[in-house]
Amino acid sequence: MKLHLLAAGLLLCTGHASAAEQVERSEILTMGAKAGFQEARYADDGSIKVHYEFNDRGRGPKMDAEYRVGADGSVARIANTGIDYFKGPVDETFSRDGSKVSWKNSAEDASQELTKPSFYLSLNGTPEEFVLLTRALLKSDSKSLDILPAGSARVEKLSELKVKGKPGAKKVTLYAIHGLDTTPSYLWLDEQQRFFASYSSWQSVVRDGYADALSGLGKVQDAQEKQQAEQRATSLTEILAKPLLIRNVRTFDPASGTITTDAAVLIDKGRIVAAGKAADVGAPAGADTMDGGGRFLMPGLWDMHAHFFGQADGVLDIAGGVTTIRDLANNPPVLAERIKSIEANKDIGPRIIKAGIIDGPGPFAGPTKALADNEADAQRIVDEYAASGHEQIKIYSSIKPELMPAIARMAHAKGLRVSGHVPAFMTARQFVDNGADEIQHINMLMLNFLFDKVQDTRSPARFTAIGEYGAGIDLGSPQVLEFVQHLKQKDIVVDPTVSTFEDMFLGRPKLPGPGWAAILDRLPLTWQRGIKSGAGGLPIKPGQEAAYRDGYQRMIDYVGLLYRSGVRIVSGTDGSGGLQLARELELYVAAGIPPKDVLRIATYDSAAVMKRDKEYGRIAPGYVADLILVDGDPTLNMADIRKVRTVIRGDRRYDSAKLFTAIGIKPSP
């Protein structure tokens, strides 16, 4: 979960149009492919005009903004118009008159008197604003500023580097901006404090002519991030060097659904040695003891739809009780390095199962280099994934329908599972009949019955079609019931990710989706502002609000139908499991699934899908000691699953509250 301002990347590159105007242009690179650009025009009178756009599978912003900057680096005026990531309208203004500031956007209309230097960040701003903020911070005596409407930021100079490019050699400086996110945000500036680059393994932005310098910048920045991660791991991880007896707990075994009161569990060398009634579980001499305080002890949770990108992702997962994730699309060498660091205790994070994405080339291609237009390309990609320890192939939306069966055959021949989005111009039934083992996202199953309305699902039409027509799908119709039985007979697994659609379908300006209510006040202030705005919602035409709400409810109801029909479900978020998985599980309960079964889905059943149910997902002798201690009883109230107090990941123990606090999130009450 990144601020829109940061997730988009930070831009700019320098050129000269005339003596009176300086034009700075940059390109946005997603996995090395051009995705968009930003152009900033600096005039001598202090005004800056910015055009910003990028394409992400048919989504992406397109905005024009004008800024006026004072001598102290503060912004005196902003006017920003265009469309946001989901193509919703943007019309935002900010102005300062002496000590009075006023701003207005789709969710806010406010003004206040300033008592000290501050910097306003737009709700839907261009990346150039982050550059302006950095310069303002550098001009500040304390190198820090209050952020309007809420929060604060601080800049830190980290390191310098000489780079070469077609325009010549430059000395660039890496800065870290603290306070806007759970971990620092990074920016490279040149000698004139002009933008040079923003680097990440997924999306980078770099000055024209210097793309070859990104790898060198990345090494320096990665070293900084690894140092911070290792410091966190050292201070927040307790290695269980001796046997540990956990006593005075209520244990829950998902496979059987049984709860044992007055229980104890003995673990040693990362595995469960004994479990049962406290009177029946002893400990060897010299063992450590942990009093569970009568709390609820259960296996660690699984997030079966994750993308492990951010530096805080691992801390968030463990803090929220997620001890295993399945990564469904990433930058393979970067992910491999992060797994290596976690397993060596140089970082904090869950166990990670790798699934590799494959897509077809084109304007809606996913952000990956694994693009196949023919069987030879597909075979090469499948072979590479199999050789690098991936266990699954995730087919994406732009794959040619006629190529999909061949990919399934290739993957199965290598022992890999096959899942994915249903490719465009293909139905869900065709997808499973041609070799898929699993389908990601419940909307893809809904679209099986809307093929007369939408066939090209590469764009946001795969979402908006549900809002416009989804409520009209009769889940009790013979067509739907027959299809669901077909899924059961073929043992198809469904990864619904209903929580990822909640804000998308229900969020409105000034009214965020209801899933945020339980955690909103725990989040960084800058996050709270974005969430409260309701800016994560799809653009909905007037009068369609009820249809979108009913379409979303139909997706939840569909999950309940799948469960009652015996179709296997796995728990995935397509987001931050440590914050979002609890909501996913709550929505399963809302779909009519009993809480005990929901907890089984999120532990033992997910392990079984990945062929790990003999070692993970139970509290039983011989099983890996991935355990969470919960204050409450989620078999009665699923909301209690947020009250994780202690997490044990094999031979490592963590205090959930300390983990959350370390990344600027308030612990669960």
PDB file of N, CA and C in Angstrom, residues 55-129:
ATOM      1  N   ASN A  55       0.496   4.196 -18.654  1.00  0.00           N
ATOM      2  CA  ASN A  55      -0.496   3.166 -18.938  1.00  0.00           C
ATOM      3  C   ASN A  55      -0.155   1.889 -18.178  1.00  0.00           C
ATOM      4  N   ASP A  56      -1.128   1.382 -17.438  1.00  0.00           N
ATOM      5  CA  ASP A  56      -0.975   0.126 -16.723  1.00  0.00           C
ATOM      6  C   ASP A  56      -2.184  -0.744 -17.041  1.00  0.00           C
ATOM      7  N   ARG A  57      -2.083  -1.514 -18.109  1.00  0.00           N
ATOM      8  CA  ARG A  57      -3.149  -2.427 -18.526  1.00  0.00           C
ATOM      9  C   ARG A  57      -4.488  -1.710 -18.703  1.00  0.00           C
ATOM     10  N   GLY A  58      -4.432  -0.551 -19.342  1.00  0.00           N
ATOM     11  CA  GLY A  58      -5.636   0.224 -19.563  1.00  0.00           C
ATOM     12  C   GLY A  58      -5.987   1.164 -18.442  1.00  0.00           C
ATOM     13  N   ARG A  59      -5.332   1.003 -17.309  1.00  0.00           N
ATOM     14  CA  ARG A  59      -5.483   1.934 -16.199  1.00  0.00           C
ATOM     15  C   ARG A  59      -4.329   2.928 -16.238  1.00  0.00           C
ATOM     16  N   GLY A  60      -4.394   3.915 -15.382  1.00  0.00           N
ATOM     17  CA  GLY A  60      -3.299   4.872 -15.311  1.00  0.00           C
ATOM     18  C   GLY A  60      -3.777   6.301 -15.442  1.00  0.00           C
ATOM     19  N   PRO A  61      -3.074   7.243 -14.798  1.00  0.00           N
ATOM     20  CA  PRO A  61      -3.493   8.643 -14.788  1.00  0.00           C
ATOM     21  C   PRO A  61      -3.063   9.393 -16.053  1.00  0.00           C
ATOM     22  N   LYS A  62      -3.714  10.504 -16.270  1.00  0.00           N
ATOM     23  CA  LYS A  62      -3.307  11.454 -17.304  1.00  0.00           C
ATOM     24  C   LYS A  62      -3.706  12.826 -16.792  1.00  0.00           C
ATOM     25  N   MET A  63      -2.709  13.600 -16.385  1.00  0.00           N
ATOM     26  CA  MET A  63      -2.995  14.844 -15.680  1.00  0.00           C
ATOM     27  C   MET A  63      -2.123  15.992 -16.172  1.00  0.00           C
ATOM     28  N   ASP A  64      -2.675  17.194 -16.029  1.00  0.00           N
ATOM     29  CA  ASP A  64      -1.937  18.427 -16.256  1.00  0.00           C
ATOM     30  C   ASP A  64      -2.044  19.264 -14.992  1.00  0.00           C
ATOM     31  N   ALA A  65      -0.909  19.742 -14.530  1.00  0.00           N
ATOM     32  CA  ALA A  65      -0.892  20.508 -13.287  1.00  0.00           C
ATOM     33  C   ALA A  65      -0.051  21.756 -13.467  1.00  0.00           C
ATOM     34  N   GLU A  66      -0.400  22.785 -12.714  1.00  0.00           N
ATOM     35  CA  GLU A  66       0.390  24.012 -12.685  1.00  0.00           C
ATOM     36  C   GLU A  66       0.671  24.377 -11.239  1.00  0.00           C
ATOM     37  N   TYR A  67       1.941  24.675 -10.951  1.00  0.00           N
ATOM     38  CA  TYR A  67       2.387  25.014  -9.602  1.00  0.00           C
ATOM     39  C   TYR A  67       3.056  26.386  -9.632  1.00  0.00           C
ATOM     40  N   ARG A  68       2.944  27.093  -8.521  1.00  0.00           N
ATOM     41  CA  ARG A  68       3.745  28.301  -8.322  1.00  0.00           C
ATOM     42  C   ARG A  68       4.498  28.129  -7.014  1.00  0.00           C
ATOM     43  N   VAL A  69       5.821  28.255  -7.078  1.00  0.00           N
ATOM     44  CA  VAL A  69       6.696  27.963  -5.948  1.00  0.00           C
ATOM     45  C   VAL A  69       7.350  29.242  -5.454  1.00  0.00           C
ATOM     46  N   GLY A  70       7.374  29.423  -4.115  1.00  0.00           N
ATOM     47  CA  GLY A  70       8.012  30.575  -3.514  1.00  0.00           C
ATOM     48  C   GLY A  70       9.509  30.386  -3.349  1.00  0.00           C
ATOM     49  N   ALA A  71      10.193  31.444  -2.919  1.00  0.00           N
ATOM     50  CA  ALA A  71      11.648  31.404  -2.758  1.00  0.00           C
ATOM     51  C   ALA A  71      12.083  30.387  -1.715  1.00  0.00           C
ATOM     52  N   ASP A  72      11.213  30.124  -0.719  1.00  0.00           N
ATOM     53  CA  ASP A  72      11.565  29.170   0.323  1.00  0.00           C
ATOM     54  C   ASP A  72      11.275  27.729  -0.079  1.00  0.00           C
ATOM     55  N   GLY A  73      10.823  27.539  -1.306  1.00  0.00           N
ATOM     56  CA  GLY A  73      10.533  26.191  -1.792  1.00  0.00           C
ATOM     57  C   GLY A  73       9.107  25.749  -1.564  1.00  0.00           C
ATOM     58  N   SER A  74       8.338  26.506  -0.807  1.00  0.00           N
ATOM     59  CA  SER A  74       6.956  26.114  -0.548  1.00  0.00           C
ATOM     60  C   SER A  74       6.086  26.415  -1.760  1.00  0.00           C
ATOM     61  N   VAL A  75       5.022  25.646  -1.899  1.00  0.00           N
ATOM     62  CA  VAL A  75       4.106  25.824  -3.019  1.00  0.00           C
ATOM     63  C   VAL A  75       3.012  26.801  -2.614  1.00  0.00           C
ATOM     64  N   ALA A  76       2.815  27.838  -3.429  1.00  0.00           N
ATOM     65  CA  ALA A  76       1.806  28.847  -3.138  1.00  0.00           C
ATOM     66  C   ALA A  76       0.500  28.579  -3.862  1.00  0.00           C
ATOM     67  N   ARG A  77       0.561  27.863  -4.982  1.00  0.00           N
ATOM     68  CA  ARG A  77      -0.659  27.599  -5.726  1.00  0.00           C
ATOM     69  C   ARG A  77      -0.524  26.315  -6.527  1.00  0.00           C
ATOM     70  N   ILE A  78      -1.620  25.545  -6.592  1.00  0.00           N
ATOM     71  CA  ILE A  78      -1.677  24.324  -7.391  1.00  0.00           C
ATOM     72  C   ILE A  78      -3.016  24.290  -8.122  1.00  0.00           C
ATOM     73  N   ALA A  79      -2.983  23.926  -9.374  1.00  0.00           N
ATOM     74  CA  ALA A  79      -4.203  23.645 -10.138  1.00  0.00           C
ATOM     75  C   ALA A  79      -3.936  22.366 -10.928  1.00  0.00           C
ATOM     76  N   ASN A  80      -4.716  21.329 -10.651  1.00  0.00           N
ATOM     77  CA  ASN A  80      -4.449  20.003 -11.209  1.00  0.00           C
ATOM     78  C   ASN A  80      -5.729  19.439 -11.808  1.00  0.00           C
ATOM     79  N   THR A  81      -5.706  19.081 -13.082  1.00  0.00           N
ATOM     80  CA  THR A  81      -6.881  18.522 -13.744  1.00  0.00           C
ATOM     81  C   THR A  81      -6.496  17.298 -14.563  1.00  0.00           C
ATOM     82  N   GLY A  82      -7.483  16.425 -14.821  1.00  0.00           N
ATOM     83  CA  GLY A  82      -7.247  15.249 -15.640  1.00  0.00           C
ATOM     84  C   GLY A  82      -8.032  14.067 -15.131  1.00  0.00           C
ATOM     85  N   ILE A  83      -7.424  12.882 -15.217  1.00  0.00           N
ATOM     86  CA  ILE A  83      -8.047  11.659 -14.729  1.00  0.00           C
ATOM     87  C   ILE A  83      -7.048  10.903 -13.866  1.00  0.00           C
ATOM     88  N   ASP A  84      -7.577  10.159 -12.885  1.00  0.00           N
ATOM     89  CA  ASP A  84      -6.714   9.410 -11.976  1.00  0.00           C
ATOM     90  C   ASP A  84      -6.465   7.991 -12.502  1.00  0.00           C
ATOM     91  N   TYR A  85      -5.893   7.144 -11.658  1.00  0.00           N
ATOM     92  CA  TYR A  85      -5.496   5.793 -12.070  1.00  0.00           C
ATOM     93  C   TYR A  85      -6.670   4.989 -12.619  1.00  0.00           C
ATOM     94  N   PHE A  86      -7.843   5.111 -11.991  1.00  0.00           N
ATOM     95  CA  PHE A  86      -9.022   4.386 -12.446  1.00  0.00           C
ATOM     96  C   PHE A  86      -9.884   5.213 -13.407  1.00  0.00           C
ATOM     97  N   LYS A  87      -9.314   6.287 -13.955  1.00  0.00           N
ATOM     98  CA  LYS A  87      -9.975   7.128 -14.950  1.00  0.00           C
ATOM     99  C   LYS A  87     -11.076   7.999 -14.356  1.00  0.00           C
ATOM    100  N   GLY A  88     -11.059   8.202 -13.052  1.00  0.00           N
ATOM    101  CA  GLY A  88     -11.975   9.135 -12.435  1.00  0.00           C
ATOM    102  C   GLY A  88     -11.495  10.562 -12.640  1.00  0.00           C
ATOM    103  N   PRO A  89     -12.403  11.547 -12.639  1.00  0.00           N
ATOM    104  CA  PRO A  89     -12.003  12.935 -12.885  1.00  0.00           C
ATOM    105  C   PRO A  89     -11.171  13.518 -11.748  1.00  0.00           C
ATOM    106  N   VAL A  90     -10.199  14.337 -12.109  1.00  0.00           N
ATOM    107  CA  VAL A  90      -9.366  15.057 -11.150  1.00  0.00           C
ATOM    108  C   VAL A  90      -9.530  16.548 -11.400  1.00  0.00           C
ATOM    109  N   ASP A  91      -9.890  17.273 -10.363  1.00  0.00           N
ATOM    110  CA  ASP A  91      -9.992  18.734 -10.432  1.00  0.00           C
ATOM    111  C   ASP A  91      -9.655  19.251  -9.038  1.00  0.00           C
ATOM    112  N   GLU A  92      -8.413  19.654  -8.840  1.00  0.00           N
ATOM    113  CA  GLU A  92      -7.915  19.980  -7.499  1.00  0.00           C
ATOM    114  C   GLU A  92      -7.209  21.324  -7.516  1.00  0.00           C
ATOM    115  N   THR A  93      -7.433  22.092  -6.473  1.00  0.00           N
ATOM    116  CA  THR A  93      -6.769  23.385  -6.342  1.00  0.00           C
ATOM    117  C   THR A  93      -6.240  23.569  -4.927  1.00  0.00           C
ATOM    118  N   PHE A  94      -5.179  24.349  -4.821  1.00  0.00           N
ATOM    119  CA  PHE A  94      -4.612  24.748  -3.526  1.00  0.00           C
ATOM    120  C   PHE A  94      -4.093  26.169  -3.683  1.00  0.00           C
ATOM    121  N   SER A  95      -4.250  26.962  -2.629  1.00  0.00           N
ATOM    122  CA  SER A  95      -3.708  28.322  -2.666  1.00  0.00           C
ATOM    123  C   SER A  95      -3.288  28.754  -1.274  1.00  0.00           C
ATOM    124  N   ARG A  96      -2.308  29.638  -1.235  1.00  0.00           N
ATOM    125  CA  ARG A  96      -1.846  30.207   0.036  1.00  0.00           C
ATOM    126  C   ARG A  96      -1.873  31.722  -0.073  1.00  0.00           C
ATOM    127  N   ASP A  97      -2.481  32.350   0.909  1.00  0.00           N
ATOM    128  CA  ASP A  97      -2.542  33.810   0.975  1.00  0.00           C
ATOM    129  C   ASP A  97      -2.069  34.211   2.362  1.00  0.00           C
ATOM    130  N   GLY A  98      -0.792  34.600   2.460  1.00  0.00           N
ATOM    131  CA  GLY A  98      -0.214  34.880   3.762  1.00  0.00           C
ATOM    132  C   GLY A  98      -0.135  33.605   4.576  1.00  0.00           C
ATOM    133  N   SER A  99      -0.787  33.602   5.737  1.00  0.00           N
ATOM    134  CA  SER A  99      -0.771  32.408   6.579  1.00  0.00           C
ATOM    135  C   SER A  99      -1.987  31.513   6.354  1.00  0.00           C
ATOM    136  N   LYS A 100      -2.880  31.933   5.470  1.00  0.00           N
ATOM    137  CA  LYS A 100      -4.082  31.155   5.227  1.00  0.00           C
ATOM    138  C   LYS A 100      -3.898  30.272   3.989  1.00  0.00           C
ATOM    139  N   VAL A 101      -4.244  29.015   4.128  1.00  0.00           N
ATOM    140  CA  VAL A 101      -4.190  28.079   3.001  1.00  0.00           C
ATOM    141  C   VAL A 101      -5.579  27.477   2.793  1.00  0.00           C
ATOM    142  N   SER A 102      -5.895  27.196   1.541  1.00  0.00           N
ATOM    143  CA  SER A 102      -7.184  26.602   1.193  1.00  0.00           C
ATOM    144  C   SER A 102      -6.957  25.563   0.113  1.00  0.00           C
ATOM    145  N   TRP A 103      -7.741  24.503   0.156  1.00  0.00           N
ATOM    146  CA  TRP A 103      -7.646  23.491  -0.891  1.00  0.00           C
ATOM    147  C   TRP A 103      -9.004  22.837  -1.131  1.00  0.00           C
ATOM    148  N   LYS A 104      -9.167  22.337  -2.344  1.00  0.00           N
ATOM    149  CA  LYS A 104     -10.417  21.697  -2.721  1.00  0.00           C
ATOM    150  C   LYS A 104     -10.130  20.607  -3.740  1.00  0.00           C
ATOM    151  N   ASN A 105     -10.731  19.435  -3.517  1.00  0.00           N
ATOM    152  CA  ASN A 105     -10.614  18.316  -4.452  1.00  0.00           C
ATOM    153  C   ASN A 105     -11.902  17.498  -4.362  1.00  0.00           C
ATOM    154  N   SER A 106     -11.893  16.295  -4.901  1.00  0.00           N
ATOM    155  CA  SER A 106     -13.113  15.488  -4.945  1.00  0.00           C
ATOM    156  C   SER A 106     -13.619  15.089  -3.568  1.00  0.00           C
ATOM    157  N   ALA A 107     -12.752  15.134  -2.554  1.00  0.00           N
ATOM    158  CA  ALA A 107     -13.156  14.680  -1.225  1.00  0.00           C
ATOM    159  C   ALA A 107     -12.992  15.741  -0.142  1.00  0.00           C
ATOM    160  N   GLU A 108     -12.290  16.840  -0.441  1.00  0.00           N
ATOM    161  CA  GLU A 108     -11.972  17.829   0.591  1.00  0.00           C
ATOM    162  C   GLU A 108     -12.278  19.242   0.101  1.00  0.00           C
ATOM    163  N   ASP A 109     -12.729  20.056   1.003  1.00  0.00           N
ATOM    164  CA  ASP A 109     -12.935  21.481   0.755  1.00  0.00           C
ATOM    165  C   ASP A 109     -12.655  22.172   2.081  1.00  0.00           C
ATOM    166  N   ALA A 110     -11.406  22.630   2.274  1.00  0.00           N
ATOM    167  CA  ALA A 110     -10.988  23.068   3.601  1.00  0.00           C
ATOM    168  C   ALA A 110     -10.035  24.247   3.520  1.00  0.00           C
ATOM    169  N   SER A 111      -9.875  24.894   4.664  1.00  0.00           N
ATOM    170  CA  SER A 111      -8.902  25.977   4.798  1.00  0.00           C
ATOM    171  C   SER A 111      -8.446  26.032   6.246  1.00  0.00           C
ATOM    172  N   GLN A 112      -7.262  26.616   6.472  1.00  0.00           N
ATOM    173  CA  GLN A 112      -6.756  26.752   7.834  1.00  0.00           C
ATOM    174  C   GLN A 112      -5.657  27.800   7.870  1.00  0.00           C
ATOM    175  N   GLU A 113      -5.340  28.245   9.076  1.00  0.00           N
ATOM    176  CA  GLU A 113      -4.253  29.173   9.295  1.00  0.00           C
ATOM    177  C   GLU A 113      -2.986  28.399   9.636  1.00  0.00           C
ATOM    178  N   LEU A 114      -1.896  28.742   8.997  1.00  0.00           N
ATOM    179  CA  LEU A 114      -0.621  28.091   9.272  1.00  0.00           C
ATOM    180  C   LEU A 114       0.052  28.722  10.481  1.00  0.00           C
ATOM    181  N   THR A 115       0.622  27.894  11.317  1.00  0.00           N
ATOM    182  CA  THR A 115       1.383  28.388  12.463  1.00  0.00           C
ATOM    183  C   THR A 115       2.876  28.135  12.305  1.00  0.00           C
ATOM    184  N   LYS A 116       3.246  27.313  11.330  1.00  0.00           N
ATOM    185  CA  LYS A 116       4.654  27.056  11.037  1.00  0.00           C
ATOM    186  C   LYS A 116       4.774  26.547   9.603  1.00  0.00           C
ATOM    187  N   PRO A 117       5.994  26.515   9.060  1.00  0.00           N
ATOM    188  CA  PRO A 117       6.175  26.108   7.665  1.00  0.00           C
ATOM    189  C   PRO A 117       5.568  24.727   7.400  1.00  0.00           C
ATOM    190  N   SER A 118       4.863  24.628   6.289  1.00  0.00           N
ATOM    191  CA  SER A 118       4.178  23.389   5.926  1.00  0.00           C
ATOM    192  C   SER A 118       4.206  23.212   4.419  1.00  0.00           C
ATOM    193  N   PHE A 119       3.937  21.995   3.999  1.00  0.00           N
ATOM    194  CA  PHE A 119       3.914  21.689   2.562  1.00  0.00           C
ATOM    195  C   PHE A 119       2.650  20.899   2.261  1.00  0.00           C
ATOM    196  N   TYR A 120       1.880  21.354   1.271  1.00  0.00           N
ATOM    197  CA  TYR A 120       0.647  20.672   0.887  1.00  0.00           C
ATOM    198  C   TYR A 120       0.950  19.626  -0.186  1.00  0.00           C
ATOM    199  N   LEU A 121       0.459  18.394   0.035  1.00  0.00           N
ATOM    200  CA  LEU A 121       0.526  17.345  -0.968  1.00  0.00           C
ATOM    201  C   LEU A 121      -0.866  17.124  -1.532  1.00  0.00           C
ATOM    202  N   SER A 122      -0.977  17.170  -2.845  1.00  0.00           N
ATOM    203  CA  SER A 122      -2.271  16.994  -3.484  1.00  0.00           C
ATOM    204  C   SER A 122      -2.811  15.594  -3.240  1.00  0.00           C
ATOM    205  N   LEU A 123      -4.129  15.499  -3.249  1.00  0.00           N
ATOM    206  CA  LEU A 123      -4.760  14.192  -3.145  1.00  0.00           C
ATOM    207  C   LEU A 123      -4.471  13.366  -4.385  1.00  0.00           C
ATOM    208  N   ASN A 124      -4.487  14.013  -5.543  1.00  0.00           N
ATOM    209  CA  ASN A 124      -4.152  13.357  -6.804  1.00  0.00           C
ATOM    210  C   ASN A 124      -3.099  14.186  -7.519  1.00  0.00           C
ATOM    211  N   GLY A 125      -1.904  14.197  -6.965  1.00  0.00           N
ATOM    212  CA  GLY A 125      -0.852  15.036  -7.508  1.00  0.00           C
ATOM    213  C   GLY A 125       0.015  14.327  -8.525  1.00  0.00           C
ATOM    214  N   THR A 126       0.805  15.092  -9.235  1.00  0.00           N
ATOM    215  CA  THR A 126       1.794  14.536 -10.148  1.00  0.00           C
ATOM    216  C   THR A 126       3.038  14.141  -9.354  1.00  0.00           C
ATOM    217  N   PRO A 127       3.843  13.243  -9.872  1.00  0.00           N
ATOM    218  CA  PRO A 127       5.076  12.893  -9.164  1.00  0.00           C
ATOM    219  C   PRO A 127       6.011  14.078  -8.938  1.00  0.00           C
ATOM    220  N   GLU A 128       5.920  15.100  -9.777  1.00  0.00           N
ATOM    221  CA  GLU A 128       6.786  16.258  -9.606  1.00  0.00           C
ATOM    222  C   GLU A 128       6.617  16.908  -8.243  1.00  0.00           C
ATOM    223  N   GLU A 129       5.442  16.763  -7.649  1.00  0.00           N
ATOM    224  CA  GLU A 129       5.227  17.333  -6.315  1.00  0.00           C
ATOM    225  C   GLU A 129       6.209  16.771  -5.298  1.00  0.00           C
TER     226      GLU A 129
END
